[in-house]
CSV table of C-alpha atoms and ligand atoms in Angstrom, one decimal:
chain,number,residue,atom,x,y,z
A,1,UNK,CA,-29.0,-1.7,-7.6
A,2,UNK,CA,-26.4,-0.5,-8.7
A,3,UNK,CA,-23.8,-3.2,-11.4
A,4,UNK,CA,-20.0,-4.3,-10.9
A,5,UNK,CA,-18.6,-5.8,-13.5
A,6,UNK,CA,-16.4,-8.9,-12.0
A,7,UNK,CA,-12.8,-7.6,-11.1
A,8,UNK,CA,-9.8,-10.0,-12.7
A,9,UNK,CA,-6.2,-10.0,-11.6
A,10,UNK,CA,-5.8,-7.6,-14.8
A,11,UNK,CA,-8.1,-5.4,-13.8
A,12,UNK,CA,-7.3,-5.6,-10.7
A,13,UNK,CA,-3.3,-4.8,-11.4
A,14,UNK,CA,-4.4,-2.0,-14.2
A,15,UNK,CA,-6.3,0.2,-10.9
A,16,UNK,CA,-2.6,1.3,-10.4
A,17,UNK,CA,-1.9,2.5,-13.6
A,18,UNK,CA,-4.9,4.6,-13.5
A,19,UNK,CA,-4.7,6.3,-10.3
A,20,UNK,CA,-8.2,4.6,-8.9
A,21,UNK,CA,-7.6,3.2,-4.9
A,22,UNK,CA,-8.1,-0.2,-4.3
A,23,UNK,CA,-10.6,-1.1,-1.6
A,24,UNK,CA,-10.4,-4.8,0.1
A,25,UNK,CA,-12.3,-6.4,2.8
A,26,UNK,CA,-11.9,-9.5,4.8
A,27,UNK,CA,-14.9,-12.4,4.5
A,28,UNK,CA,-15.6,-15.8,6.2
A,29,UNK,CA,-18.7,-17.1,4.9
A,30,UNK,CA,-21.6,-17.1,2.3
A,31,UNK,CA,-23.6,-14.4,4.1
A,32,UNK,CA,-21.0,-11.7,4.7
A,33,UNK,CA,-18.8,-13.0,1.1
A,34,UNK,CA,-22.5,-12.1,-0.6
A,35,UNK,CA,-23.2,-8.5,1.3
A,36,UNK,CA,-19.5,-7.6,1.1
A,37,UNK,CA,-19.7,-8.5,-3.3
A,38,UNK,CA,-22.8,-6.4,-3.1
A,39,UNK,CA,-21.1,-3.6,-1.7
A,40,UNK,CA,-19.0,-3.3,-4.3
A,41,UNK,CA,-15.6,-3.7,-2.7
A,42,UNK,CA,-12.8,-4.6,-5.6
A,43,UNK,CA,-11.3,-7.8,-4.0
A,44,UNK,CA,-12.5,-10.3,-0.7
A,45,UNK,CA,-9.9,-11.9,1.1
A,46,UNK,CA,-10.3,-15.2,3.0
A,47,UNK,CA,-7.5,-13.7,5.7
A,48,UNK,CA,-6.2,-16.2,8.2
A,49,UNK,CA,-7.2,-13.7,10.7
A,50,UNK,CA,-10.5,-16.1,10.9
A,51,UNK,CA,-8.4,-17.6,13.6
A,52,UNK,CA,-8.9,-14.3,15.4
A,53,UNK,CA,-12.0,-12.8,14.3
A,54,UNK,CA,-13.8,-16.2,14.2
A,55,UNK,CA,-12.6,-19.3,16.1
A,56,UNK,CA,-11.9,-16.9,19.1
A,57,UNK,CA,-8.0,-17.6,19.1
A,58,UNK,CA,-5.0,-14.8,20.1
A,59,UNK,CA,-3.1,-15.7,16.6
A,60,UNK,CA,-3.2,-16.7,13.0
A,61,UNK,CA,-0.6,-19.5,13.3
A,62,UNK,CA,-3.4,-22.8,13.9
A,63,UNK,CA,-5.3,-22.4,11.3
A,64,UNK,CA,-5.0,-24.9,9.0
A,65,UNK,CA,-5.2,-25.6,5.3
A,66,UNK,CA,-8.7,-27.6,5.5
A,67,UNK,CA,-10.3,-24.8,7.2
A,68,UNK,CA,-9.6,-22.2,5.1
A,69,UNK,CA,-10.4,-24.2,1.7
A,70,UNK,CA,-13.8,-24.8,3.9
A,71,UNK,CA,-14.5,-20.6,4.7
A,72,UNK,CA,-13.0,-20.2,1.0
A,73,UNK,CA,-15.3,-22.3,-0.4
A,74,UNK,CA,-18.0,-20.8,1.6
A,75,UNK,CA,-17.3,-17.3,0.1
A,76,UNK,CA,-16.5,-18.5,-3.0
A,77,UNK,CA,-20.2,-19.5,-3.6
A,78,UNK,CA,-21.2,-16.1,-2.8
A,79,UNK,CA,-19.1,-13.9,-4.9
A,80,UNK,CA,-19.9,-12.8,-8.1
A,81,UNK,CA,-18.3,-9.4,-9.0
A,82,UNK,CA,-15.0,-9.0,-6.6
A,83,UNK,CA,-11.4,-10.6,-6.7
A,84,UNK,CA,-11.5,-13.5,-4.3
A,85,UNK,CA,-8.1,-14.0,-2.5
A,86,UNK,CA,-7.7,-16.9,-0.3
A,87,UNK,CA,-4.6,-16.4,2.6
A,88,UNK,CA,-1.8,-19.4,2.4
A,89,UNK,CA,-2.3,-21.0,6.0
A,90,UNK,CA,1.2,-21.1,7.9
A,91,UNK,CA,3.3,-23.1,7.0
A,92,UNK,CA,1.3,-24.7,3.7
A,93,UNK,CA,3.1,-22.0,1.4
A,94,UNK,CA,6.5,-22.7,3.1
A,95,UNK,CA,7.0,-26.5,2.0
A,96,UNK,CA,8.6,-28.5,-1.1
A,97,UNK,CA,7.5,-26.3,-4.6
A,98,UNK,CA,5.4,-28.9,-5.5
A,99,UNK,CA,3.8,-29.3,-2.4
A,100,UNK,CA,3.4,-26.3,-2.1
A,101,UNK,CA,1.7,-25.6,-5.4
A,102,UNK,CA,-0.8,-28.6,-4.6
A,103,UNK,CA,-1.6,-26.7,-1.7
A,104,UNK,CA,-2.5,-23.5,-3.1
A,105,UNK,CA,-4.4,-25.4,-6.1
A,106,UNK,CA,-6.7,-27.0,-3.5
A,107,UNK,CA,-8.1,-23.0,-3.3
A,108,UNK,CA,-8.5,-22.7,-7.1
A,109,UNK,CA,-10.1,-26.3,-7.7
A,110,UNK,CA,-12.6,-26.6,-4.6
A,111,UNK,CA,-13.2,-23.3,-3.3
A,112,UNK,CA,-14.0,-20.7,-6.4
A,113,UNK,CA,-11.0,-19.0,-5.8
A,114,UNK,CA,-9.0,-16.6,-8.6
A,115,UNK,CA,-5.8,-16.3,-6.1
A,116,UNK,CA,-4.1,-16.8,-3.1
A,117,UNK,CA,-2.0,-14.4,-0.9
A,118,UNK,CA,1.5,-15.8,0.8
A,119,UNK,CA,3.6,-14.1,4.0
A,120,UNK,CA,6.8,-13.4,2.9
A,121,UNK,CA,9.2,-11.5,1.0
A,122,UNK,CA,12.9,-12.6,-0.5
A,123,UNK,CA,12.3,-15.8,1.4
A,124,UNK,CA,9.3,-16.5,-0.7
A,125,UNK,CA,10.2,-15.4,-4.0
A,126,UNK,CA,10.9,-18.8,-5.7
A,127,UNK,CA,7.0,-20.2,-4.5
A,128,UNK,CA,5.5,-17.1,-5.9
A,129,UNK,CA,7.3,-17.3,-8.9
A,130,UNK,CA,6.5,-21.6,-9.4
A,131,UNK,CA,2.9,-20.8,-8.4
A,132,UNK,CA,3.2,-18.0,-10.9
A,133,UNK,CA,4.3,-20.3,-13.4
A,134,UNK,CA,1.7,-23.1,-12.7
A,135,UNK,CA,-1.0,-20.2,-13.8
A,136,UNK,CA,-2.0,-19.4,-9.2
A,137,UNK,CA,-1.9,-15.4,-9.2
A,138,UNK,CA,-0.2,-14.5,-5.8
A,139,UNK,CA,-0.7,-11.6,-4.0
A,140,UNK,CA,2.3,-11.1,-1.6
A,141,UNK,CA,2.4,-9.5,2.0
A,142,UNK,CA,5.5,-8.3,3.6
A,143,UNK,CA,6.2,-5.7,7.1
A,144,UNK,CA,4.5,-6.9,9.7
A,145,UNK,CA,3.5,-11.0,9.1
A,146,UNK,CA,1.6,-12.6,11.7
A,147,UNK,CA,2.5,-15.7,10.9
A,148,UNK,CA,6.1,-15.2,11.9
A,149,UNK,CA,5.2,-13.4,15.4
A,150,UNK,CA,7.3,-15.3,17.3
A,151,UNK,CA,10.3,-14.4,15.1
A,152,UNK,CA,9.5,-10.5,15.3
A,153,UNK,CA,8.4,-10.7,18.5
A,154,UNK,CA,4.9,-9.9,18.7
A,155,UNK,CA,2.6,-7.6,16.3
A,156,UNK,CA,5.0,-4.7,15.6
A,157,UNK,CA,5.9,-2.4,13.3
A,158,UNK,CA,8.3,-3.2,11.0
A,159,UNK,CA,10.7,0.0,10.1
A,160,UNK,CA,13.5,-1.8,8.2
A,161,UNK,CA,13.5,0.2,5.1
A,162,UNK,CA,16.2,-1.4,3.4
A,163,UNK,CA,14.7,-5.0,3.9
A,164,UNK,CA,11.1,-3.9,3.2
A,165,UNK,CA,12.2,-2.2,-0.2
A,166,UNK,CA,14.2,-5.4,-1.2
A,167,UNK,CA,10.8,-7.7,-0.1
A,168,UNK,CA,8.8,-5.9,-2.1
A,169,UNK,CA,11.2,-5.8,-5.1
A,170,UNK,CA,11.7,-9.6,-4.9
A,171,UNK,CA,8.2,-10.3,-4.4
A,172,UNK,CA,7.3,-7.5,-7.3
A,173,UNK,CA,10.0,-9.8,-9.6
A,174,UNK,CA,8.6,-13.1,-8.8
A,175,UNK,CA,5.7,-12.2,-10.9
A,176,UNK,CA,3.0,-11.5,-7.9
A,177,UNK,CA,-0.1,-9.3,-8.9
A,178,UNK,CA,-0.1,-7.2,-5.8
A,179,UNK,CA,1.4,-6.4,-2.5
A,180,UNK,CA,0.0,-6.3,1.1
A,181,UNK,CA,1.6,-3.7,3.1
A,182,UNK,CA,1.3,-4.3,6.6
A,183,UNK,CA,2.3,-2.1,9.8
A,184,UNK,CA,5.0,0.2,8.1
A,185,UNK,CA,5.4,3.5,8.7
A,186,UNK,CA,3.6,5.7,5.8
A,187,UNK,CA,6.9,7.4,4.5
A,188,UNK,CA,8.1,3.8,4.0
A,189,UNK,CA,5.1,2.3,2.7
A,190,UNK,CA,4.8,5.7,0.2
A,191,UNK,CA,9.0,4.7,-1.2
A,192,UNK,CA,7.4,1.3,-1.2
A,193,UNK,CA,4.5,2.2,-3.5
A,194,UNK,CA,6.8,4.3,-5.5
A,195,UNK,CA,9.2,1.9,-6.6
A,196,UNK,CA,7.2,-1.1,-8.0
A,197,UNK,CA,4.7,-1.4,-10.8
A,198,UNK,CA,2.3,-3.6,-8.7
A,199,UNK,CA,-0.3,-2.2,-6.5
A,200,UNK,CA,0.4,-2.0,-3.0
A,201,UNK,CA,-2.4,-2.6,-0.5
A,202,UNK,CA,-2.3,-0.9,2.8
A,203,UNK,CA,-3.5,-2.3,6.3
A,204,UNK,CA,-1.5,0.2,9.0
A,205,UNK,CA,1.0,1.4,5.9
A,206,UNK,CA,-0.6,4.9,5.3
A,207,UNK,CA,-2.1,6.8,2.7
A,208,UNK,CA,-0.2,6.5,0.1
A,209,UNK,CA,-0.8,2.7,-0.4
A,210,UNK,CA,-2.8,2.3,-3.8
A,211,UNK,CA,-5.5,0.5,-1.8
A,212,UNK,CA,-6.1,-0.5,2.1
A,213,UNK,CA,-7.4,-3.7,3.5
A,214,UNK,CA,-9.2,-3.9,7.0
A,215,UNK,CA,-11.1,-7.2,8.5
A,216,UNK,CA,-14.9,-7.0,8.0
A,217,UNK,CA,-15.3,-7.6,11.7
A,218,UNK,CA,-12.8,-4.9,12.7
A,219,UNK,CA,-14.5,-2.4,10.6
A,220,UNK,CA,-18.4,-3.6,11.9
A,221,UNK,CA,-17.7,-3.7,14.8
A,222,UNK,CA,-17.7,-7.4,15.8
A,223,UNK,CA,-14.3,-7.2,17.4
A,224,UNK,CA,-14.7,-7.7,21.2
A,225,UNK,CA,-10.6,-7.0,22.0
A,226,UNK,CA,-8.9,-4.0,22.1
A,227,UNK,CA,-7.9,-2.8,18.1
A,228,UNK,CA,-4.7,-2.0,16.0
A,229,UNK,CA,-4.2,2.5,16.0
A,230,UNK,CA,-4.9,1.8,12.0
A,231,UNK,CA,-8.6,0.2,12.4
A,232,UNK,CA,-12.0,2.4,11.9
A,233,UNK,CA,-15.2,1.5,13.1
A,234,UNK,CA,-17.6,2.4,10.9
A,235,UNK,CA,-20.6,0.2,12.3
A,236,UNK,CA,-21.5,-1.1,16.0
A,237,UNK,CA,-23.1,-4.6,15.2
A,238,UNK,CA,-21.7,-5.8,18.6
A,239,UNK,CA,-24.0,-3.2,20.5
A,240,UNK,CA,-27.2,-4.0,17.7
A,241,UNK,CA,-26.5,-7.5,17.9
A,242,UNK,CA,-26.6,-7.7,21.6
A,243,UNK,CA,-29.6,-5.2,21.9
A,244,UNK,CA,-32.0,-7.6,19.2
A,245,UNK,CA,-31.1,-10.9,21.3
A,246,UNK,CA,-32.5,-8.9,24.3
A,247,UNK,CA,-35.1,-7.8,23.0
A,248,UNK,CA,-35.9,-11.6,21.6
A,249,UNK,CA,-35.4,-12.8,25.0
A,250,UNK,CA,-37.8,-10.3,26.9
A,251,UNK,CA,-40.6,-10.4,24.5
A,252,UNK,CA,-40.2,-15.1,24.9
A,253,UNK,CA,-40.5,-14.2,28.2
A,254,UNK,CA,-42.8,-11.8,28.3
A,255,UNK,CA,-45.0,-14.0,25.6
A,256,UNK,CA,-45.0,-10.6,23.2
A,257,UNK,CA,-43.2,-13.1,20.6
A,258,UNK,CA,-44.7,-15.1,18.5
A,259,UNK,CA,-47.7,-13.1,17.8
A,260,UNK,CA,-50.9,-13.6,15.7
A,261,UNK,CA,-48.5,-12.7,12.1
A,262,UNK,CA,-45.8,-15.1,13.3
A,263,UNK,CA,-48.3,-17.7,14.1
A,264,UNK,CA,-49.8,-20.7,11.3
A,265,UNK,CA,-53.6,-20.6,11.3
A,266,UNK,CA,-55.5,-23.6,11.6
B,1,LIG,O1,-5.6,-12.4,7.4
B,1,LIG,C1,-5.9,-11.3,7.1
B,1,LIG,O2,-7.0,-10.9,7.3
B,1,LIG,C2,-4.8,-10.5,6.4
B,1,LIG,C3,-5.0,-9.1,6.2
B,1,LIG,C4,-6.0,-8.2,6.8
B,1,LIG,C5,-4.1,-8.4,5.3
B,1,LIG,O3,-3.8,-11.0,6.1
């Protein structure tokens, strides 16, 4: 099998510099936080989106703190060689500074954790930079940000590039290690990438991100609802899934399984 070295916020930040794409994936738990690590992906994030890929809800917004220090912790356990993010719950990034920085600790001292990521741009430049400060690497995410739907009205794509260049810039100077780029328009996204030092990490932003990030689930095919234009499906586990618990039921039924090899002699 092939060895990866374990990726740190430096060497994370440095893939920029070089000209080498960043490659991210959502994870939820041990078992896919251990094949994802295997697969040599650079960083796992914890996304909120477990609210939608895994508890079955239609946003990110009720997740809470405790459940994601719980899936964080989970993944944490399993990761060896890739940057482990942990997403900021809404609103546990948006209190008091110091609240807010015992909030992101929790991540760091119970769930394995190198870093968190936090929605927002100019609005959340002073917690990145006190988290910063405290020694919490943030990665920050500005465009589209689920967890203020209800202020943009819905999933859509953000296309103010005056605001979107100042986000970044303010989140950039707070001292964050990375930006997530979400539903921009590529020509945007590229000025974007351009104009800061810190790698910029794509989901529905284009190609000229230096790096994308897509939900495990999305890309395996485990998402039962209709997807976003910027999602690939490179597996069908929905379809094998579905077929193996057939097949399990049929051969029960049909008294095929257990056989002799599954079976403890006397
Ligand atoms: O919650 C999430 O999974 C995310 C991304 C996919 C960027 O924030």
């Amino acid at each position: 099998m092939k060895e990866f070295r374990k990726t740190t916020v430096p060497s994370f930040k440095a893939r920029k510099a070089k000209g080498e794409k960043i490659a991210v994936l959502t994870a939820y738990d041990y078992t896919m936080g251990k094949i994802l690590d295997r697969s040599g992906v650079d960083a796992i994030l914890v996304g909120d989106s477990v609210a939608t890929a895994v508890q079955g809800r239609n946003n990110t917004l009720s997740v809470t703190l405790d459940q994601m220090v719980y899936h964080t912790e989970m993944v944490g356990r399993a990761v060896e060689h890739a940057l482990l993010i942990a997403d900021m719950p809404f609103p546990s990034h948006l209190l008091e500074p110091n609240e807010t920085l015992l909030n992101a600790s929790r991540f760091i001292k119970e769930a394995y954790c190198d870093s968190v990521k936090i929605e927002g741009g100019q609005n959340c430049a002073q917690t990145i930079k006190h988290l910063v400060n405290a020694g919490i690497p943030v990665m920050g995410h500005i465009g589209l940000q689920p967890q203020a739907i209800h202020q943009l009205g819905g999933h859509k794509v953000q296309r103010d590039e005056k605001k979107l260049l100042a986000d970044a810039k303010a989140v950039e100077n707070s001292g964050a290690f990375s930006l997530v780029l979400e539903c921009i328009p590529e020509p945007i996204a590229q000025k974007i990438t351009d104009s800061i030092t810190i790698p910029t990490i794509g989901i529905g932003a284009g190609a000229g991100c230096d790096g994308q990030v897509l939900v495990s689930y999305d890309i395996l095919g485990l998402t039962p609802h209709k997807m976003a234009r910027f999602v690939k499906k490179y597996a069908n586990l929905e379809e094998t899934i579905e077929g193996a618990a057939k097949t399990f039921c049929q051969e029960v039924r049909e008294g095929i399984y257990p056989a002799k090899e599954h079976t403890y002699p006397s």
